[in-house]
Amino acid sequence: MKITDIKAYEVLDSRGNPTIGAQVILSDGSLGMALVPSGASTGKYEAVEKRDNNNDRYLGQGVTNAVNKVHNDIFPILRNKDASDLFGNDLLMLEADGTDSKENFGANSILAVSMACAKAASISLKISLHDYIAKKTSEFYDR
């Protein structure tokens, strides 16, 4: 189940704030989609959301920069990777971002793609998302 395409979108969350959504499409046609709620916490150890900082759109809170990071930076890293390698794909994104706070790609971009990959893989394997995540977590801790 290879990743053949990743699409990202700017959408509005339940509070009307811009956030990012991602779709991951696999070689068998399975499609997973995830929408990331916009962050509200601002602690000094928080991962950084990628925002546009253009006050002419959504008071600077737009996420077109995050969408572009998915298309231009994250997708090339994950193209043709096995979508079922949940932790491996996350690690590839984190290493390519290169920062502890995820400020290059944006935590919102990374999370949207990671969640969409998990959903696409669970659909491809024909198991529920929670069973898939439990299986992957167990495999990770049993190593």
mmCIF file of C-alpha atoms in Angstrom:
data_model
loop_
_atom_site.group_PDB
_atom_site.id
_atom_site.type_symbol
_atom_site.label_atom_id
_atom_site.label_comp_id
_atom_site.label_asym_id
_atom_site.label_seq_id
_atom_site.Cartn_x
_atom_site.Cartn_y
_atom_site.Cartn_z
ATOM 1 C CA MET A 1 0.000 0.000 0.000
ATOM 2 C CA LYS A 2 2.175 2.767 -1.370
ATOM 3 C CA ILE A 3 1.379 6.458 -0.984
ATOM 4 C CA THR A 4 0.625 7.760 -4.476
ATOM 5 C CA ASP A 5 -0.713 11.229 -3.695
ATOM 6 C CA ILE A 6 -1.218 13.676 -0.858
ATOM 7 C CA LYS A 7 -3.527 16.670 -1.131
ATOM 8 C CA ALA A 8 -3.881 19.397 1.475
ATOM 9 C CA TYR A 9 -6.572 22.028 1.923
ATOM 10 C CA GLU A 10 -7.292 25.102 3.989
ATOM 11 C CA VAL A 11 -10.618 24.559 5.760
ATOM 12 C CA LEU A 12 -12.510 26.213 8.594
ATOM 13 C CA ASP A 13 -12.846 24.367 11.890
ATOM 14 C CA SER A 14 -15.908 24.307 14.140
ATOM 15 C CA ARG A 15 -14.990 27.718 15.581
ATOM 16 C CA GLY A 16 -14.594 29.270 12.131
ATOM 17 C CA ASN A 17 -10.803 29.302 12.323
ATOM 18 C CA PRO A 18 -8.679 28.257 9.357
ATOM 19 C CA THR A 19 -6.984 24.908 9.717
ATOM 20 C CA ILE A 20 -5.489 22.260 7.479
ATOM 21 C CA GLY A 21 -6.968 19.092 6.077
ATOM 22 C CA ALA A 22 -5.081 16.375 4.221
ATOM 23 C CA GLN A 23 -5.981 13.454 1.979
ATOM 24 C CA VAL A 24 -3.635 10.526 1.458
ATOM 25 C CA ILE A 25 -4.301 8.292 -1.538
ATOM 26 C CA LEU A 26 -2.796 4.813 -1.762
ATOM 27 C CA SER A 27 -1.871 2.614 -4.709
ATOM 28 C CA ASP A 28 -4.909 0.376 -4.071
ATOM 29 C CA GLY A 29 -7.253 3.394 -4.237
ATOM 30 C CA SER A 30 -7.761 3.689 -0.468
ATOM 31 C CA LEU A 31 -8.165 7.273 0.679
ATOM 32 C CA GLY A 32 -7.755 8.656 4.177
ATOM 33 C CA MET A 33 -8.677 12.196 5.160
ATOM 34 C CA ALA A 34 -7.949 14.136 8.327
ATOM 35 C CA LEU A 35 -8.746 17.645 9.539
ATOM 36 C CA VAL A 36 -6.586 19.124 12.268
ATOM 37 C CA PRO A 37 -8.259 21.442 14.774
ATOM 38 C CA SER A 38 -6.503 24.767 15.112
ATOM 39 C CA GLY A 39 -4.394 24.935 18.257
ATOM 40 C CA ALA A 40 -5.438 27.024 21.208
ATOM 41 C CA SER A 41 -2.579 26.470 23.643
ATOM 42 C CA THR A 42 0.521 28.640 23.508
ATOM 43 C CA GLY A 43 2.979 27.148 26.023
ATOM 44 C CA LYS A 44 6.684 27.597 25.446
ATOM 45 C CA TYR A 45 7.070 23.862 24.630
ATOM 46 C CA GLU A 46 4.211 23.753 22.119
ATOM 47 C CA ALA A 47 4.869 22.564 18.606
ATOM 48 C CA VAL A 48 4.544 25.410 16.121
ATOM 49 C CA GLU A 49 1.600 25.624 13.740
ATOM 50 C CA LYS A 50 2.450 26.881 10.265
ATOM 51 C CA ARG A 51 0.381 30.049 9.705
ATOM 52 C CA ASP A 52 0.425 32.647 6.926
ATOM 53 C CA ASN A 53 0.801 35.769 9.101
ATOM 54 C CA ASN A 54 -0.978 37.749 6.384
ATOM 55 C CA ASN A 55 -3.346 40.081 8.236
ATOM 56 C CA ASP A 56 -5.441 40.528 5.077
ATOM 57 C CA ARG A 57 -6.675 36.905 5.403
ATOM 58 C CA TYR A 58 -8.206 35.476 8.574
ATOM 59 C CA LEU A 59 -6.285 37.947 10.767
ATOM 60 C CA GLY A 60 -3.021 36.245 9.804
ATOM 61 C CA GLN A 61 -4.244 32.787 10.785
ATOM 62 C CA GLY A 62 -4.584 31.306 7.272
ATOM 63 C CA VAL A 63 -2.774 28.056 6.531
ATOM 64 C CA THR A 64 -1.895 28.298 2.839
ATOM 65 C CA ASN A 65 1.798 28.109 3.833
ATOM 66 C CA ALA A 66 1.060 24.838 5.653
ATOM 67 C CA VAL A 67 -0.814 23.526 2.612
ATOM 68 C CA ASN A 68 2.167 24.397 0.411
ATOM 69 C CA LYS A 69 4.534 22.597 2.819
ATOM 70 C CA VAL A 70 2.475 19.421 2.415
ATOM 71 C CA HIS A 71 2.496 19.633 -1.383
ATOM 72 C CA ASN A 72 6.093 20.796 -1.865
ATOM 73 C CA ASP A 73 8.019 19.242 1.041
ATOM 74 C CA ILE A 74 6.110 16.433 2.757
ATOM 75 C CA PHE A 75 4.627 14.664 -0.265
ATOM 76 C CA PRO A 76 8.017 14.237 -2.000
ATOM 77 C CA ILE A 77 9.361 12.623 1.188
ATOM 78 C CA LEU A 78 6.454 10.179 1.499
ATOM 79 C CA ARG A 79 5.790 9.443 -2.186
ATOM 80 C CA ASN A 80 5.867 5.664 -2.744
ATOM 81 C CA LYS A 81 6.424 4.943 0.956
ATOM 82 C CA ASP A 82 4.412 2.198 2.649
ATOM 83 C CA ALA A 83 1.486 3.942 4.322
ATOM 84 C CA SER A 84 1.301 1.232 6.979
ATOM 85 C CA ASP A 85 4.707 2.287 8.363
ATOM 86 C CA LEU A 86 3.032 4.797 10.660
ATOM 87 C CA PHE A 87 5.984 5.558 12.938
ATOM 88 C CA GLY A 88 8.559 5.367 10.153
ATOM 89 C CA ASN A 89 6.687 7.917 8.042
ATOM 90 C CA ASP A 90 6.246 10.212 11.040
ATOM 91 C CA LEU A 91 9.965 9.975 11.722
ATOM 92 C CA LEU A 92 10.776 10.838 8.092
ATOM 93 C CA MET A 93 8.660 13.996 8.366
ATOM 94 C CA LEU A 94 10.162 14.976 11.731
ATOM 95 C CA GLU A 95 13.733 14.430 10.552
ATOM 96 C CA ALA A 96 13.141 16.395 7.349
ATOM 97 C CA ASP A 97 11.580 19.241 9.341
ATOM 98 C CA GLY A 98 14.766 19.382 11.392
ATOM 99 C CA THR A 99 13.458 21.310 14.395
ATOM 100 C CA ASP A 100 12.245 20.258 17.828
ATOM 101 C CA SER A 101 9.184 22.503 17.535
ATOM 102 C CA LYS A 102 8.252 21.415 13.983
ATOM 103 C CA GLU A 103 8.453 25.029 12.826
ATOM 104 C CA ASN A 104 9.685 24.329 9.271
ATOM 105 C CA PHE A 105 6.782 22.158 8.108
ATOM 106 C CA GLY A 106 4.377 23.096 10.886
ATOM 107 C CA ALA A 107 2.968 20.686 13.441
ATOM 108 C CA ASN A 108 -0.445 21.142 11.825
ATOM 109 C CA SER A 109 0.889 19.952 8.434
ATOM 110 C CA ILE A 110 2.698 16.958 9.894
ATOM 111 C CA LEU A 111 -0.279 15.933 12.038
ATOM 112 C CA ALA A 112 -2.777 16.198 9.169
ATOM 113 C CA VAL A 113 -0.664 13.972 6.929
ATOM 114 C CA SER A 114 0.085 11.487 9.708
ATOM 115 C CA MET A 115 -3.584 11.105 10.616
ATOM 116 C CA ALA A 116 -4.635 10.806 6.968
ATOM 117 C CA CYS A 117 -1.961 8.109 6.427
ATOM 118 C CA ALA A 118 -3.273 6.152 9.408
ATOM 119 C CA LYS A 119 -6.828 6.366 8.112
ATOM 120 C CA ALA A 120 -5.838 5.348 4.580
ATOM 121 C CA ALA A 121 -3.824 2.386 5.891
ATOM 122 C CA SER A 122 -6.669 1.190 8.115
ATOM 123 C CA ILE A 123 -9.082 1.410 5.177
ATOM 124 C CA SER A 124 -6.662 -0.505 2.953
ATOM 125 C CA LEU A 125 -6.260 -3.213 5.609
ATOM 126 C CA LYS A 126 -10.028 -3.275 6.184
ATOM 127 C CA ILE A 127 -9.734 -2.759 9.939
ATOM 128 C CA SER A 128 -11.066 0.017 12.143
ATOM 129 C CA LEU A 129 -8.829 3.008 12.754
ATOM 130 C CA HIS A 130 -8.637 2.365 16.491
ATOM 131 C CA ASP A 131 -7.654 -1.292 15.922
ATOM 132 C CA TYR A 132 -5.000 -0.179 13.434
ATOM 133 C CA ILE A 133 -3.520 2.381 15.845
ATOM 134 C CA ALA A 134 -3.599 -0.124 18.723
ATOM 135 C CA LYS A 135 -1.782 -2.676 16.534
ATOM 136 C CA LYS A 136 0.868 -0.175 15.464
ATOM 137 C CA THR A 137 1.382 1.079 19.013
ATOM 138 C CA SER A 138 1.780 -2.481 20.277
ATOM 139 C CA GLU A 139 4.308 -3.243 17.524
ATOM 140 C CA PHE A 140 6.264 -0.101 18.426
ATOM 141 C CA TYR A 141 6.483 -0.918 22.129
ATOM 142 C CA ASP A 142 7.180 -4.613 21.568
ATOM 143 C CA ARG A 143 10.388 -3.915 19.622
#
